[in-house]
Every structure is written in C-alpha cells, then in structure tokens.
Amino acid sequence: MRIGQLSQATGIGIETIRYYEKVGLLPDPARLPNGYRDYGPGHLDRLAFIRQCRSLDISIADIARLLDFRHGSPTDCNAINQLVDEHLAQIRTQIVSMRALESQLIELRKRCSKGKRTPDCGILNELTTSARGKMAIKRFPSH
Amino acid sequence: MRIGQLSQATGIGIETIRYYEKVGLLPDPARLPNGYRDYGPGHLDRLAFIRQCRSLDISIADIARLLDFRHGSPTDCNAINQLVDEHLAQIRTQIVSMRALESQLIELRKRCSKGKRTPDCGILNELTTSARGKMAIKRFPSH
DNA sequence: TTAAAACCCTGTAGCTACTCCAGGGTCAAT
DNA sequence: ATTGACCCTGGAGTAGCTACAGGGTTTTAA
Ligand SMILES: [Zn+2]
Ligand SMILES: [Zn+2]
Ligand SMILES: [Zn+2]
Ligand SMILES: [Zn+2]
C-alpha cells in the first residue's frame, strides 16, 4: 500500500503520515524499488489507533507511550488508566478556565452597544480601565 | 523607565516585552546613550492594555486591531463589538467540543479497572476497536 | 510517441505566543 | 579590580501539523 492509499484509508493527510514517521509514531515502512513507501496492514492499524487517540486530543508523546503498551511486552496497565485520568483532569481544568473566560467576555460585551464612536466605545474603555486597575502598586519616579 | 522596571510594573516578562516590540504591538522605545531601551508612560499604558487583552485570550493580531482603534482616528466601533462577539462564539465552540471530549474520555475510562494486564486493558482495546470501526469502507487488495 | 496529470520523494519554512540561551556589553558598589 | 545586576542582539525550541520548492516516476490520453 502506498502513502496515498493509506491516507485515503485513514483520512489522515499524506504530510501528516510522513510527520508521524519522522517523530517516531509510525515505524519506517519498506520501500518499493522506486523509493516509494510501501505500507502493510500493521501500519494501517497503527495509524487508525493514532487517529483515534488524536481525536481525543491525546498528545503525540502520550500516544507513543500507549503504543509501547500496546505492542510491548505485557505489564500492569495502571499507567494507562492514570494517563486517561490525567487527561480528563486537564480537560476539566481547561473547561473551567474557558467558562471563566466566557463570562468575562460576556461582561465586556455588555459594555458597548451599536453606533458608538471609538473614543466612546465601552469595550475599549473597559479594557483600558481594567488594565490600569491591575497594574502593580509600585510606582517609578522619573529621576 | 528601563525594560526591567516596565516588566515589574506590568508583570510581563522582559523577553515578552521585546517580543511585543518585534511583532509590532509595542512601538519602538527611545534609547539611552548606552543602547538600553527607555520607555515612557505611554508604553506602560499600552502594555497594560495588551496584558488585559491577552488575559482574555485575544490574539496578537486582534490586539493590534484594537490598538489601532484606540490610538487611530475615531470611527464607528461596530467592528470592536463584532470582534468580541466572534471571540465569544469561538470560546463557546471550544467549550462545546471540550465537553464532548470530556464525556468521551469518561466513557473510555470506564472501560478499565485496576490490576489488569496490558493485553486485557479495556482502554487499549476500546481505542483499538473504535479506531478500526472508523476506518474508510474502501479496501485495498494486495495484488 | 509524447505530453499532461497524478503520484511520490526530500528538505525546509511557516503557523502561535512566547521562552530560553549563548555570547556579549554596561554600570554600580565593594 | 572584581563581582553582580542589569541590558543588548540573534537564534533556537516548543506542538502538531501544513505548505511549499524543486525534483523524480508512473499512468493515461491525445
Ligand atoms: Zn499526558
Ligand atoms: Zn463599542
Ligand atoms: Zn479574532
Ligand atoms: Zn487498563
């Protein structure tokens, strides 16, 4: 199977497949006499696994760890459970901070209505004044 | 005011301040005879505004636009309202997809309990089978 | 037969918003 | 005279791709 076919089969772009090879996620494939990459079913399987992990936003480094567990000698799988737990915690943290961001932006948006001119824009003014409010207490004399 | 003082006053790192100068967010400051950067109150103000925007996750490019509105000749501010609306929409989209991600990871996590060995790990197996399930229908004969 | 289209190759640069470092120069105090 | 705290420039690194540039190969159609 050539790279274009692998790309079609997995829905992953050709450049991305070559990138996964470069960073060590996908083992180097055999080569045809003309130098083209020649993939087998193992590559297809592995690449599908990678795509599934990426769709869950698992990092390249963590996918490498998962692939090691998958293809290495059997061990205790607690590390896998822990990896998922950590990612879940990370996602939840991000959701919390994005919701905080959302409400801040909602408040900001309320400051302005239609048809104002920039010097009277409530949004600009709010950004300016809250920026000033957050500045360090310390003052710097000019001498 | 030298760069270290500006850094202290705004809470922005020195390297970051130089970066903002390089990308055009902060105007080039005057220089002291020894070549050190010499900032005025205008820079402090502008930098505080920038930090405020960044804390709302507004991109460098959009901050540049906001600064243009802030320091340019007065115009209609609808573009500003729209900018905030777009960011709000973006944030909300991201929250939605992160929640979807969260529930997927929760489901995945349920697949495995303590003390299993990697070949029996429900998480690994789930990742593998759902990866296979999502593969393109098209098959590639080996001939 | 030949020319275009479609495929493949390597290597490099670009994206975001910083952050860090190497290898210097400058200035105050000891 | 030397230490330490500053400051400078320029370049590399981060994550995960994506998009070339500048070539070679294979298939298909005129
Ligand atoms: Zn992780
Ligand atoms: Zn407005
Ligand atoms: Zn925007
Ligand atoms: Zn498990």
Tab-separated table of N, CA, C and O in Angstrom, chain B residues 23-76:
chain	number	residue	atom	x	y	z
B	23	VAL	N	6.996	42.127	17.113
B	23	VAL	CA	5.825	41.860	16.279
B	23	VAL	C	4.968	43.106	16.071
B	23	VAL	O	3.916	43.035	15.437
B	24	GLY	N	5.414	44.229	16.603
B	24	GLY	CA	4.751	45.490	16.269
B	24	GLY	C	3.617	45.914	17.185
B	24	GLY	O	2.905	46.858	16.889
B	25	LEU	N	3.441	45.219	18.301
B	25	LEU	CA	2.385	45.629	19.240
B	25	LEU	C	2.810	46.848	20.047
B	25	LEU	O	1.994	47.690	20.387
B	26	LEU	N	4.096	46.896	20.362
B	26	LEU	CA	4.615	47.973	21.195
B	26	LEU	C	5.557	48.810	20.329
B	26	LEU	O	6.456	48.259	19.698
B	27	PRO	N	5.339	50.135	20.271
B	27	PRO	CA	6.219	50.947	19.416
B	27	PRO	C	7.651	50.947	19.933
B	27	PRO	O	7.889	50.824	21.136
B	28	ASP	N	8.588	51.074	19.031
B	28	ASP	CA	9.999	51.104	19.408
B	28	ASP	C	10.250	52.234	20.387
B	28	ASP	O	9.901	53.386	20.119
B	29	PRO	N	10.834	51.926	21.542
B	29	PRO	CA	11.087	52.963	22.537
B	29	PRO	C	12.318	53.782	22.163
B	29	PRO	O	13.098	53.384	21.296
B	30	ALA	N	12.490	54.894	22.854
B	30	ALA	CA	13.733	55.658	22.727
B	30	ALA	C	14.868	54.823	23.313
B	30	ALA	O	14.629	53.822	23.995
B	31	ARG	N	16.074	55.231	23.025
B	31	ARG	CA	17.231	54.515	23.568
B	31	ARG	C	18.089	55.464	24.394
B	31	ARG	O	18.319	56.615	24.016
B	32	LEU	N	18.576	54.943	25.488
B	32	LEU	CA	19.554	55.691	26.288
B	32	LEU	C	20.902	55.661	25.555
B	32	LEU	O	21.095	54.860	24.639
B	33	PRO	N	21.829	56.524	25.974
B	33	PRO	CA	23.131	56.567	25.281
B	33	PRO	C	23.819	55.202	25.213
B	33	PRO	O	24.555	54.919	24.263
B	34	ASN	N	23.590	54.364	26.192
B	34	ASN	CA	24.239	53.046	26.190
B	34	ASN	C	23.463	52.006	25.399
B	34	ASN	O	23.835	50.843	25.370
B	35	GLY	N	22.372	52.395	24.775
B	35	GLY	CA	21.627	51.455	23.955
B	35	GLY	C	20.449	50.815	24.674
B	35	GLY	O	19.653	50.112	24.054
B	36	TYR	N	20.314	51.035	25.964
B	36	TYR	CA	19.185	50.471	26.715
B	36	TYR	C	17.883	51.101	26.239
B	36	TYR	O	17.824	52.288	25.926
B	37	ARG	N	16.819	50.321	26.266
B	37	ARG	CA	15.506	50.847	25.913
B	37	ARG	C	15.005	51.806	27.003
B	37	ARG	O	15.184	51.529	28.195
B	38	ASP	N	14.374	52.875	26.592
B	38	ASP	CA	13.878	53.882	27.530
B	38	ASP	C	12.389	54.126	27.288
B	38	ASP	O	12.010	54.790	26.319
B	39	TYR	N	11.574	53.579	28.180
B	39	TYR	CA	10.126	53.641	27.990
B	39	TYR	C	9.501	54.820	28.711
B	39	TYR	O	9.986	55.265	29.757
B	40	GLY	N	8.394	55.304	28.166
B	40	GLY	CA	7.618	56.364	28.794
B	40	GLY	C	6.293	55.828	29.295
B	40	GLY	O	5.982	54.639	29.121
B	41	PRO	N	5.484	56.686	29.900
B	41	PRO	CA	4.184	56.246	30.456
B	41	PRO	C	3.246	55.696	29.382
B	41	PRO	O	2.421	54.826	29.672
B	42	GLY	N	3.394	56.166	28.164
B	42	GLY	CA	2.568	55.645	27.070
B	42	GLY	C	2.793	54.158	26.854
B	42	GLY	O	1.850	53.399	26.611
B	43	HIS	N	4.041	53.762	26.978
B	43	HIS	CA	4.347	52.338	26.812
B	43	HIS	C	3.729	51.505	27.930
B	43	HIS	O	3.218	50.417	27.700
B	44	LEU	N	3.812	52.043	29.135
B	44	LEU	CA	3.253	51.338	30.289
B	44	LEU	C	1.750	51.130	30.105
B	44	LEU	O	1.224	50.025	30.282
B	45	ASP	N	1.092	52.180	29.698
B	45	ASP	CA	-0.342	52.126	29.462
B	45	ASP	C	-0.699	51.097	28.400
B	45	ASP	O	-1.571	50.248	28.583
B	46	ARG	N	0.018	51.197	27.308
B	46	ARG	CA	-0.238	50.299	26.181
B	46	ARG	C	0.010	48.845	26.570
B	46	ARG	O	-0.748	47.944	26.207
B	47	LEU	N	1.069	48.622	27.300
B	47	LEU	CA	1.422	47.266	27.686
B	47	LEU	C	0.385	46.683	28.652
B	47	LEU	O	0.045	45.494	28.575
B	48	ALA	N	-0.135	47.515	29.535
B	48	ALA	CA	-1.181	47.052	30.446
B	48	ALA	C	-2.428	46.662	29.650
B	48	ALA	O	-3.070	45.639	29.937
B	49	PHE	N	-2.742	47.463	28.647
B	49	PHE	CA	-3.875	47.143	27.766
B	49	PHE	C	-3.651	45.794	27.074
B	49	PHE	O	-4.539	44.942	27.025
B	50	ILE	N	-2.450	45.617	26.577
B	50	ILE	CA	-2.108	44.359	25.898
B	50	ILE	C	-2.278	43.174	26.844
B	50	ILE	O	-2.878	42.156	26.490
B	51	ARG	N	-1.749	43.333	28.053
B	51	ARG	CA	-1.860	42.225	29.003
B	51	ARG	C	-3.314	41.905	29.320
B	51	ARG	O	-3.707	40.742	29.435
B	52	GLN	N	-4.113	42.942	29.461
B	52	GLN	CA	-5.533	42.734	29.732
B	52	GLN	C	-6.194	41.939	28.598
B	52	GLN	O	-6.944	40.996	28.838
B	53	CYS	N	-5.888	42.318	27.381
B	53	CYS	CA	-6.441	41.598	26.227
B	53	CYS	C	-5.952	40.155	26.200
B	53	CYS	O	-6.724	39.227	25.966
B	54	ARG	N	-4.669	39.959	26.450
B	54	ARG	CA	-4.134	38.600	26.424
B	54	ARG	C	-4.781	37.734	27.512
B	54	ARG	O	-4.974	36.544	27.310
B	55	SER	N	-5.099	38.346	28.646
B	55	SER	CA	-5.737	37.571	29.711
B	55	SER	C	-7.131	37.121	29.282
B	55	SER	O	-7.685	36.174	29.836
B	56	LEU	N	-7.688	37.814	28.293
B	56	LEU	CA	-8.967	37.391	27.717
B	56	LEU	C	-8.737	36.511	26.482
B	56	LEU	O	-9.654	36.225	25.720
B	57	ASP	N	-7.487	36.135	26.275
B	57	ASP	CA	-7.109	35.230	25.189
B	57	ASP	C	-7.349	35.843	23.799
B	57	ASP	O	-7.591	35.127	22.839
B	58	ILE	N	-7.288	37.159	23.738
B	58	ILE	CA	-7.395	37.821	22.440
B	58	ILE	C	-6.040	37.728	21.748
B	58	ILE	O	-5.006	37.951	22.367
B	59	SER	N	-6.072	37.369	20.487
B	59	SER	CA	-4.828	37.115	19.763
B	59	SER	C	-4.037	38.393	19.526
B	59	SER	O	-4.581	39.505	19.564
B	60	ILE	N	-2.764	38.230	19.246
B	60	ILE	CA	-1.885	39.360	18.930
B	60	ILE	C	-2.464	40.177	17.777
B	60	ILE	O	-2.508	41.408	17.843
B	61	ALA	N	-2.909	39.502	16.744
B	61	ALA	CA	-3.439	40.207	15.577
B	61	ALA	C	-4.648	41.051	15.953
B	61	ALA	O	-4.792	42.194	15.509
B	62	ASP	N	-5.525	40.493	16.776
B	62	ASP	CA	-6.720	41.237	17.180
B	62	ASP	C	-6.369	42.375	18.135
B	62	ASP	O	-7.011	43.431	18.106
B	63	ILE	N	-5.367	42.178	18.962
B	63	ILE	CA	-4.932	43.269	19.830
B	63	ILE	C	-4.389	44.414	18.984
B	63	ILE	O	-4.657	45.583	19.258
B	64	ALA	N	-3.679	44.065	17.946
B	64	ALA	CA	-3.175	45.105	17.040
B	64	ALA	C	-4.343	45.909	16.474
B	64	ALA	O	-4.292	47.149	16.409
B	65	ARG	N	-5.407	45.216	16.088
B	65	ARG	CA	-6.586	45.917	15.566
B	65	ARG	C	-7.209	46.815	16.633
B	65	ARG	O	-7.574	47.969	16.373
B	66	LEU	N	-7.316	46.285	17.861
B	66	LEU	CA	-7.893	47.085	18.954
B	66	LEU	C	-7.039	48.318	19.240
B	66	LEU	O	-7.570	49.409	19.481
B	67	LEU	N	-5.735	48.131	19.197
B	67	LEU	CA	-4.845	49.275	19.445
B	67	LEU	C	-4.984	50.322	18.343
B	67	LEU	O	-4.893	51.522	18.614
B	68	ASP	N	-5.201	49.858	17.134
B	68	ASP	CA	-5.440	50.811	16.048
B	68	ASP	C	-6.699	51.636	16.313
B	68	ASP	O	-6.713	52.850	16.128
B	69	PHE	N	-7.742	50.959	16.748
B	69	PHE	CA	-8.973	51.687	17.084
B	69	PHE	C	-8.720	52.660	18.228
B	69	PHE	O	-9.231	53.779	18.233
B	70	ARG	N	-7.918	52.213	19.168
B	70	ARG	CA	-7.702	53.002	20.380
B	70	ARG	C	-6.879	54.248	20.099
B	70	ARG	O	-7.121	55.306	20.689
B	71	HIS	N	-5.914	54.121	19.238
B	71	HIS	CA	-5.000	55.242	19.008
B	71	HIS	C	-5.177	55.904	17.649
B	71	HIS	O	-4.555	56.918	17.376
B	72	GLY	N	-6.015	55.336	16.806
B	72	GLY	CA	-6.218	55.915	15.489
B	72	GLY	C	-7.303	56.984	15.515
B	72	GLY	O	-7.813	57.353	16.566
B	73	SER	N	-7.662	57.447	14.354
B	73	SER	CA	-8.714	58.461	14.276
B	73	SER	C	-10.062	57.793	14.550
B	73	SER	O	-10.285	56.633	14.184
B	74	PRO	N	-10.954	58.527	15.233
B	74	PRO	CA	-12.239	57.947	15.652
B	74	PRO	C	-13.062	57.449	14.466
B	74	PRO	O	-13.133	58.103	13.425
B	75	THR	N	-13.639	56.283	14.646
B	75	THR	CA	-14.587	55.727	13.679
B	75	THR	C	-15.695	55.024	14.431
B	75	THR	O	-15.699	54.968	15.654
B	76	ASP	N	-16.522	54.434	13.641
B	76	ASP	CA	-17.584	53.589	14.161
B	76	ASP	C	-16.964	52.396	14.894
B	76	ASP	O	-16.020	51.792	14.417
